[in-house]
Coordinates of C-alpha atoms in Angstrom, one line a residue:
M1 CA 0.0 0.0 0.0
S2 CA 2.8 2.4 0.9
R3 CA 4.5 1.7 -2.4
I4 CA 1.4 2.7 -4.3
V5 CA 1.1 6.0 -2.3
S6 CA 4.8 6.7 -3.0
K7 CA 4.4 6.2 -6.7
R8 CA 1.4 8.5 -6.8
L9 CA 3.2 11.2 -4.8
L10 CA 6.2 10.9 -7.2
K11 CA 3.8 11.4 -10.2
H12 CA 2.3 14.5 -8.6
L13 CA 5.7 15.9 -7.9
A14 CA 6.8 15.3 -11.4
L15 CA 3.7 17.0 -12.8
L16 CA 4.3 20.0 -10.5
C17 CA 7.9 20.3 -11.7
I18 CA 6.8 20.2 -15.3
L19 CA 4.2 22.9 -14.7
L20 CA 6.8 25.1 -12.9
L21 CA 9.2 24.6 -15.8
L22 CA 6.5 25.6 -18.3
S23 CA 5.6 28.6 -16.3
A24 CA 9.2 29.7 -16.1
C25 CA 9.6 29.2 -19.8
E26 CA 6.6 31.4 -20.5
V27 CA 7.9 34.1 -18.2
N28 CA 11.2 34.1 -20.2
R29 CA 9.4 34.3 -23.5
L30 CA 7.2 37.2 -22.4
R31 CA 10.3 39.1 -21.1
S32 CA 11.9 38.6 -24.5
I33 CA 8.8 40.1 -26.2
E34 CA 8.8 43.1 -24.0
E35 CA 12.5 43.5 -24.3
H36 CA 12.1 43.6 -28.1
Y37 CA 9.5 46.3 -27.7
R38 CA 11.7 48.4 -25.3
Q39 CA 14.6 48.1 -27.8
R40 CA 12.2 49.3 -30.6
R41 CA 12.5 45.9 -32.4
Y42 CA 8.8 46.0 -33.1
A43 CA 8.6 43.4 -35.9
A44 CA 10.5 40.9 -33.7
A45 CA 8.2 41.7 -30.8
I46 CA 5.1 41.1 -33.0
Q47 CA 6.5 37.8 -34.4
E48 CA 7.3 36.4 -31.0
A49 CA 4.0 37.7 -29.5
D50 CA 2.0 35.9 -32.3
D51 CA 3.8 32.6 -31.5
F52 CA 3.5 33.1 -27.7
I53 CA -0.2 33.9 -27.8
A54 CA -0.9 30.8 -29.9
R55 CA 0.9 28.5 -27.4
A56 CA 0.8 30.1 -24.0
S57 CA -1.6 28.9 -21.3
N58 CA -1.3 31.7 -18.7
G59 CA -4.1 34.2 -19.4
A60 CA -2.4 37.1 -17.7
F61 CA 0.8 36.5 -19.8
I62 CA -1.3 36.3 -23.0
T63 CA -2.9 39.7 -22.2
R64 CA 0.5 41.3 -21.7
A65 CA 1.7 39.8 -25.0
E66 CA -1.3 41.1 -26.8
L67 CA -0.7 44.6 -25.3
A68 CA 2.9 44.5 -26.5
R69 CA 1.8 43.4 -29.9
S70 CA -0.8 46.1 -30.1
S71 CA 1.7 48.8 -29.0
S72 CA 4.3 47.5 -31.5
Y73 CA 1.8 47.8 -34.4
H74 CA 0.9 51.3 -33.2
R75 CA 4.6 52.3 -33.1
L76 CA 5.1 50.9 -36.6
G77 CA 2.1 52.9 -37.8
V78 CA 3.6 56.1 -36.3
M79 CA 6.9 55.4 -37.9
A80 CA 5.2 54.9 -41.3
L81 CA 3.4 58.2 -40.8
E82 CA 6.7 59.9 -40.1
R83 CA 8.0 58.5 -43.4
D84 CA 4.8 59.7 -45.2
N85 CA 3.8 56.1 -46.0
Q86 CA 0.2 56.6 -45.2
E87 CA -1.1 53.3 -46.7
L88 CA 1.3 51.3 -44.6
A89 CA 0.4 53.4 -41.6
I90 CA -3.3 52.7 -42.0
K91 CA -2.5 49.0 -42.2
F92 CA -0.5 49.0 -38.9
L93 CA -2.9 51.3 -37.1
K94 CA -5.8 49.0 -37.9
L95 CA -3.8 46.0 -36.7
S96 CA -3.0 47.7 -33.4
N97 CA -6.7 48.0 -32.6
S98 CA -6.1 50.3 -29.6
D99 CA -7.6 53.6 -28.5
A100 CA -4.4 55.5 -29.2
A101 CA -4.0 53.9 -32.6
D102 CA -7.6 54.6 -33.4
K103 CA -7.1 58.2 -32.6
D104 CA -4.1 58.5 -35.0
L105 CA -6.1 56.6 -37.6
G106 CA -9.0 59.0 -37.2
N107 CA -6.7 62.0 -37.6
L108 CA -5.2 60.4 -40.8
Y109 CA -8.6 59.8 -42.3
K110 CA -9.7 63.3 -41.3
Q111 CA -6.6 64.7 -43.1
R112 CA -7.6 62.8 -46.2
I113 CA -11.1 64.2 -45.9
T114 CA -9.7 67.7 -45.7
E115 CA -7.6 67.1 -48.8
A116 CA -10.7 65.7 -50.6
I117 CA -12.7 68.8 -49.7
Q118 CA -10.0 71.1 -51.2
A119 CA -10.1 69.0 -54.4
S120 CA -14.0 69.0 -54.4
D121 CA -13.8 65.2 -54.4
Y122 CA -17.1 64.1 -53.0
E123 CA -16.6 60.3 -53.4
T124 CA -13.3 60.4 -51.4
Q125 CA -14.9 62.6 -48.7
L126 CA -17.7 60.1 -48.3
L127 CA -15.3 57.1 -48.4
Y128 CA -13.2 58.3 -45.4
V129 CA -16.2 59.7 -43.5
N130 CA -17.7 56.2 -43.8
S131 CA -14.4 54.7 -42.8
I132 CA -14.3 56.6 -39.5
L133 CA -17.9 55.8 -38.7
R134 CA -17.5 52.1 -39.5
E135 CA -14.0 51.4 -38.2
I136 CA -13.8 53.8 -35.3
P137 CA -17.3 54.0 -33.9
R138 CA -16.1 55.2 -30.5
S139 CA -14.0 58.0 -31.9
D140 CA -14.6 61.6 -30.8
L141 CA -14.8 62.4 -34.5
V142 CA -18.1 60.6 -34.9
P143 CA -20.4 63.6 -34.4
E144 CA -18.4 65.6 -36.9
M145 CA -18.4 62.8 -39.4
M146 CA -22.1 62.2 -39.1
Y147 CA -22.7 66.0 -39.7
R148 CA -20.4 65.8 -42.7
R149 CA -22.2 62.8 -44.1
I150 CA -25.6 64.5 -43.7
N151 CA -24.5 67.4 -45.8
L152 CA -22.7 65.1 -48.3
Y153 CA -26.0 63.2 -48.7
L154 CA -28.0 66.3 -49.2
D155 CA -25.5 68.2 -51.5
F156 CA -24.3 65.4 -53.7
R157 CA -26.6 62.5 -53.5
G158 CA -30.0 64.1 -52.9
D159 CA -30.6 61.4 -50.3
S160 CA -33.0 63.0 -47.9
D161 CA -33.8 59.7 -46.2
G162 CA -30.2 58.9 -45.5
A163 CA -29.5 62.4 -44.2
W164 CA -32.6 62.2 -41.9
Q165 CA -31.5 58.8 -40.6
D166 CA -28.1 60.1 -39.9
Y167 CA -29.5 63.1 -38.0
M168 CA -31.7 60.9 -35.9
D169 CA -28.7 58.8 -35.0
L170 CA -26.6 61.9 -34.3
Y171 CA -29.2 63.3 -32.0
D172 CA -29.9 60.0 -30.3
G173 CA -26.2 59.4 -29.6
H174 CA -24.9 63.0 -29.1
P175 CA -27.8 65.4 -28.2
N176 CA -26.8 69.0 -28.0
D177 CA -23.3 68.3 -29.3
S178 CA -22.1 71.3 -31.4
Y179 CA -22.3 69.3 -34.6
E180 CA -25.8 68.1 -33.7
V181 CA -26.9 71.7 -33.2
A182 CA -25.3 72.6 -36.5
A183 CA -27.1 69.7 -38.2
R184 CA -30.4 71.2 -37.2
K185 CA -29.9 73.9 -39.8
S186 CA -29.4 71.2 -42.5
M187 CA -32.7 69.6 -41.4
E188 CA -34.5 72.7 -42.5
R189 CA -34.0 71.4 -46.0
I190 CA -35.8 68.2 -45.2
V191 CA -38.4 68.8 -42.5
P192 CA -40.9 70.9 -44.6
N193 CA -41.1 68.1 -47.2
K194 CA -41.6 65.5 -44.4
K195 CA -44.4 67.5 -42.9
A196 CA -46.1 68.0 -46.3
Y197 CA -45.8 64.3 -47.0
G198 CA -47.4 63.4 -43.7
Q199 CA -50.3 65.8 -44.4
R200 CA -50.9 64.2 -47.8
L201 CA -51.0 60.7 -46.2
A202 CA -53.6 62.0 -43.6
Q203 CA -55.7 63.5 -46.4
G204 CA -55.6 60.2 -48.2
G205 CA -56.8 58.3 -45.1
Y206 CA -53.4 56.8 -44.2
F207 CA -53.6 58.2 -40.6
N208 CA -51.2 55.8 -38.9
E209 CA -48.6 56.3 -41.5
A210 CA -49.0 60.1 -41.2
L211 CA -48.8 59.9 -37.4
T212 CA -45.6 57.9 -37.6
I213 CA -44.0 60.7 -39.5
F214 CA -45.3 63.4 -37.2
F215 CA -44.3 61.6 -34.0
E216 CA -40.9 60.9 -35.4
L217 CA -40.4 64.6 -36.1
A218 CA -41.7 65.5 -32.6
K219 CA -38.8 63.6 -31.0
Y220 CA -36.2 65.9 -32.4
P221 CA -35.6 69.7 -32.0
V222 CA -36.2 70.4 -35.7
V223 CA -39.8 71.6 -35.6
K224 CA -41.7 73.9 -33.2
T225 CA -43.8 72.1 -30.6
D226 CA -47.0 74.0 -31.3
E227 CA -46.7 73.3 -35.0
I228 CA -46.2 69.6 -34.8
N229 CA -48.9 69.3 -32.1
Q230 CA -51.3 71.0 -34.5
L231 CA -50.5 68.4 -37.2
I232 CA -50.9 65.5 -34.8
G233 CA -54.2 66.9 -33.4
E234 CA -55.6 67.5 -36.8
T235 CA -54.7 63.9 -37.9
Y236 CA -56.4 62.4 -34.8
R237 CA -59.5 64.6 -35.4
A238 CA -59.7 63.5 -39.1
Q239 CA -59.5 59.9 -38.0
A240 CA -62.3 60.4 -35.5
K241 CA -64.5 61.8 -38.2
E242 CA -64.0 58.6 -40.2
Y243 CA -65.1 56.5 -37.3
L244 CA -68.1 58.7 -36.8
R245 CA -69.1 58.2 -40.4
S246 CA -68.8 54.4 -40.0
G247 CA -70.8 54.4 -36.8
D248 CA -67.9 53.3 -34.5
Y249 CA -68.6 55.9 -31.8
L250 CA -66.3 54.4 -29.2
E251 CA -63.3 54.7 -31.4
A252 CA -64.4 58.2 -32.5
D253 CA -64.6 59.2 -28.9
R254 CA -61.2 57.8 -28.2
F255 CA -59.5 59.7 -31.1
L256 CA -61.3 62.9 -30.3
R257 CA -60.0 62.9 -26.7
I258 CA -56.5 62.2 -27.9
A259 CA -56.8 65.1 -30.4
L260 CA -57.8 67.3 -27.5
Q261 CA -54.5 66.7 -25.8
Y262 CA -52.6 68.1 -28.8
V263 CA -55.0 70.9 -29.8
P264 CA -56.6 72.2 -26.6
D265 CA -57.5 75.4 -28.4
Q266 CA -60.1 73.4 -30.4
R267 CA -61.9 72.2 -27.2
P268 CA -65.3 73.8 -28.1
Q269 CA -65.5 72.1 -31.5
I270 CA -64.3 68.7 -30.1
E271 CA -66.7 68.8 -27.1
A272 CA -69.6 69.5 -29.5
M273 CA -68.7 66.3 -31.4
L274 CA -68.3 64.3 -28.1
Q275 CA -71.8 65.2 -27.1
Q276 CA -73.1 63.3 -30.1
I277 CA -71.4 60.1 -29.1
V278 CA -73.7 57.9 -27.1
G279 CA -71.0 55.2 -27.3
L280 CA -69.6 56.7 -24.2
F281 CA -72.4 55.0 -22.2
I282 CA -71.7 51.7 -23.9
E283 CA -68.0 52.1 -23.1
K284 CA -68.7 52.7 -19.5
G285 CA -71.1 49.8 -19.4
D286 CA -68.5 47.5 -20.9
Q287 CA -66.1 48.5 -18.1
Y288 CA -68.7 47.4 -15.5
L289 CA -69.4 44.2 -17.5
A290 CA -65.7 43.4 -17.5
A291 CA -65.7 43.8 -13.7
K292 CA -68.9 41.6 -13.5
D293 CA -70.9 44.5 -12.0
F294 CA -74.0 43.5 -14.1
D295 CA -76.5 46.0 -12.5
S296 CA -74.3 49.0 -13.2
A297 CA -73.5 47.8 -16.7
L298 CA -77.2 47.4 -17.5
A299 CA -78.0 50.9 -16.2
H300 CA -75.4 52.4 -18.5
Y301 CA -76.6 50.5 -21.6
Q302 CA -80.2 51.6 -21.0
K303 CA -79.1 55.2 -21.0
V304 CA -78.2 54.8 -24.7
F305 CA -81.9 54.5 -25.6
E306 CA -82.7 57.8 -24.0
I307 CA -80.6 59.4 -26.8
I308 CA -81.2 56.9 -29.7
P309 CA -84.3 54.6 -29.3
D310 CA -83.6 51.0 -30.2
Y311 CA -79.9 51.9 -30.9
P312 CA -78.4 48.6 -32.3
P313 CA -75.1 48.8 -30.4
G314 CA -77.1 49.2 -27.2
L315 CA -79.3 46.2 -27.9
Q316 CA -76.1 44.2 -28.7
A317 CA -74.5 45.3 -25.5
I318 CA -77.4 44.1 -23.4
Q319 CA -77.3 40.8 -25.3
R320 CA -73.6 40.5 -24.5
L321 CA -74.4 41.1 -20.8
N322 CA -77.0 38.4 -20.7
T323 CA -74.7 35.9 -22.6
T324 CA -71.9 36.8 -20.3
K325 CA -74.0 36.0 -17.2
E326 CA -75.1 32.7 -18.7
N327 CA -71.5 31.8 -19.7
I328 CA -70.2 32.5 -16.2
A329 CA -72.8 30.3 -14.6
R330 CA -72.2 27.5 -17.0
A331 CA -68.4 27.9 -16.6
A332 CA -68.7 27.5 -12.8
Q333 CA -70.6 24.2 -13.3
L334 CA -68.0 22.9 -15.8
F335 CA -65.2 23.9 -13.4
E336 CA -66.7 21.9 -10.6
Q337 CA -67.2 18.9 -12.8
G338 CA -63.6 19.2 -13.9
Q339 CA -62.4 19.2 -10.3
R340 CA -64.3 16.0 -9.6
S341 CA -62.8 14.3 -12.6
E342 CA -59.3 15.4 -11.7
A343 CA -59.8 14.1 -8.2
S344 CA -60.8 10.7 -9.7
G345 CA -57.7 10.7 -11.9
K346 CA -59.6 11.3 -15.1
Y347 CA -57.2 13.9 -16.4
A348 CA -58.3 13.9 -20.1
E349 CA -61.9 14.4 -19.0
A350 CA -60.9 17.1 -16.5
L351 CA -58.8 18.9 -19.1
S352 CA -61.7 19.0 -21.5
L353 CA -64.1 20.4 -18.9
Y354 CA -61.6 23.1 -17.7
Q355 CA -61.1 24.2 -21.4
Q356 CA -64.8 24.5 -21.9
A357 CA -65.1 26.5 -18.8
N358 CA -62.2 28.7 -19.8
S359 CA -63.8 29.4 -23.2
L360 CA -66.9 30.6 -21.5
D361 CA -65.3 32.6 -18.6
S362 CA -61.6 32.8 -18.8
S363 CA -59.8 33.3 -15.4
A364 CA -56.4 32.8 -13.9
E365 CA -57.7 30.0 -11.7
I366 CA -59.1 28.0 -14.6
Q367 CA -55.9 28.6 -16.7
K368 CA -53.8 27.4 -13.8
Q369 CA -55.8 24.2 -13.6
I370 CA -55.5 23.6 -17.3
S371 CA -51.8 24.1 -17.2
G372 CA -51.4 21.8 -14.2
I373 CA -53.5 19.0 -15.8
Q374 CA -51.5 19.3 -19.1
N375 CA -48.2 19.1 -17.1
I376 CA -49.4 16.0 -15.2
M377 CA -50.5 14.3 -18.4
E378 CA -47.2 15.0 -20.1
A379 CA -45.3 13.8 -17.0
D380 CA -47.3 10.6 -16.9
R381 CA -46.3 9.8 -20.5
N382 CA -42.6 10.3 -19.9
P383 CA -41.6 12.0 -16.6
Q384 CA -37.9 12.1 -17.3
A385 CA -38.3 13.5 -20.8
F386 CA -40.7 16.1 -19.4
A387 CA -38.1 17.1 -16.7
R388 CA -35.5 17.4 -19.5
K389 CA -37.8 19.5 -21.5
I390 CA -38.4 21.9 -18.6
I391 CA -34.7 22.3 -18.0
N392 CA -34.0 22.8 -21.8
Q393 CA -36.8 25.4 -22.1
Y394 CA -35.9 27.4 -19.0
K395 CA -35.6 31.0 -20.1
G396 CA -34.9 30.0 -23.7
G397 CA -32.2 27.4 -22.8
L398 CA -30.4 29.5 -20.2
L399 CA -29.2 26.6 -18.1
V400 CA -28.0 24.5 -21.0
N401 CA -26.2 27.5 -22.6
R402 CA -24.5 28.5 -19.4
I403 CA -23.4 24.9 -18.6
N404 CA -21.9 24.7 -22.1
Q405 CA -20.2 28.1 -21.6
K406 CA -18.7 26.9 -18.4
K407 CA -17.3 23.8 -20.2
K408 CA -15.8 26.0 -22.9
E409 CA -14.1 28.1 -20.2
L410 CA -12.6 25.0 -18.6
L411 CA -11.5 23.6 -22.0
A412 CA -9.7 26.9 -22.6
N413 CA -7.5 26.3 -19.6
Y414 CA -7.3 22.5 -19.4
K415 CA -7.1 19.5 -21.7
A416 CA -10.3 17.6 -22.4
S417 CA -8.8 14.6 -20.7
E418 CA -8.4 16.7 -17.5
I419 CA -12.1 17.5 -17.3
R420 CA -14.7 15.2 -15.9
D421 CA -18.2 15.9 -17.3
S422 CA -21.1 13.9 -15.8
G423 CA -23.6 15.1 -18.3
W424 CA -27.3 15.8 -17.3
K425 CA -28.7 13.4 -14.8
Y426 CA -32.4 13.1 -14.0
L427 CA -33.3 11.3 -10.7
L428 CA -36.8 10.8 -9.1
S429 CA -37.0 13.1 -6.1
T430 CA -39.3 13.3 -3.1
S431 CA -42.6 12.5 -4.9
Q432 CA -44.0 11.2 -8.2
Y433 CA -43.9 14.6 -9.9
K434 CA -40.6 15.9 -8.6
Y435 CA -37.2 15.2 -10.2
E436 CA -33.7 16.1 -9.0
V437 CA -31.5 17.2 -11.9
R438 CA -27.8 17.2 -11.6
Y439 CA -24.8 18.3 -13.7
D440 CA -21.2 17.9 -12.4
L441 CA -18.0 19.5 -13.9
M442 CA -14.6 18.8 -12.4
S443 CA -11.2 20.2 -13.5
P444 CA -7.8 19.9 -11.7
R445 CA -8.5 23.1 -9.8
D446 CA -12.2 23.7 -9.8
T447 CA -15.3 21.6 -9.1
F448 CA -18.9 22.6 -10.1
F449 CA -21.8 20.6 -8.7
Y450 CA -25.1 21.8 -10.0
V451 CA -28.3 20.5 -8.7
W452 CA -32.0 21.5 -9.0
Q453 CA -35.4 20.2 -8.1
V454 CA -37.9 20.2 -11.0
N455 CA -41.6 20.2 -10.1
L456 CA -43.4 18.6 -13.1
R457 CA -46.8 19.9 -11.9
D458 CA -46.1 23.6 -12.3
R459 CA -42.7 23.5 -14.2
S460 CA -41.0 25.3 -11.4
I461 CA -37.2 24.8 -10.9
I462 CA -35.7 25.2 -7.4
P463 CA -31.9 25.5 -7.0
L464 CA -30.6 23.2 -4.3
N465 CA -27.2 25.0 -3.9
K466 CA -25.7 28.5 -4.3
I467 CA -23.9 27.9 -7.7
S468 CA -27.1 26.5 -9.2
E469 CA -29.0 29.5 -8.0
D470 CA -26.4 31.8 -9.5
L471 CA -26.6 30.0 -12.8
M472 CA -30.3 30.8 -13.0
K473 CA -29.9 34.5 -12.7

């Protein structure tokens, strides 16, 4: 027995020595890379860094090597600029992919834009404006470039839609920036046509499309508030008139009241129209009906006939009330029958009765019973498969995805042979409809034991330890 222990100890010591030697080797190689950089041997630093990053296992060392490589590319880019080799400089600055290099790259692109402006070269201006916006989206030059592209679109392309989209993006991302404020002047060339187009849509009966344009304009400081409110209010009022003509008084009332919020100066005219809408009584009666206050609902429906005798919507509303009362009573009977069937284990029959009750008088209680019965029936067919389905569907596959991500993280630091993966295990728990679900991951340094309890009746998942709880967040 002692010989076996001694052999295992020797193996562990040997492995530890190997790891220490590898770590020391990586330290030396990293020092070599950084020494190349300090001695301005940037190409050598890049070459060694590429090889080191591909082979190293220490994450912190890899990060340092990446920084040295990035800085080396940046320095090469600066040297290329000093030698007036701009194409080579652009290549190196892109490869650097650092904030400092991006700043130099942006300045170089801006210089080319300036040269293109002096040469009246529209295409080149747009090329490098787009390059800055696409390649350096976090640059301080973005507001200026968006402003420039707005005017390039307007002056050379006649692309009002593109210019407007750029202005919206500029305002959304950089409100009140000096270039955003300057762009408002450019929008004076677009906004009148947009307003006019919205008005033509409204006149043609395309109210929603017109309102979309007006509300979009209202979000930005390119039109006076009173002016855009007038356009919105007039569109809602025109829409209300259409509903009045079609006899849909409830919708007419709704749109007139919305219009009043935007054009309060038209209150006398709007209130005169509201007085004609007896649908208000029906609307209020419907609210009482929804709350199952049948006496109050009936009282409001009957007021309709004081204005319009035998008004069809009023008669229909009373019929709905009587049908609703009958449906509620019948649903209660079906629900009781369903409970008796469920208690007898006749789940299919119970489900049918609950569904019939729900179709007559839908409620949270009935829907809960339906869901519970459906879960039990599926669990009875194949409980383990159902437990697996619940786990897989939790928040769109959150648990499965995070377990897979954890495995990827371990594989990035260890060999596959060093990792023990139990896979998903489904074990019957404390009762017929409860399962314990486990997943174990073990590496040389870390151990992850995940365990949950799955309730098949209501599809709930309860974490049974802290790391399982954290995985669900």
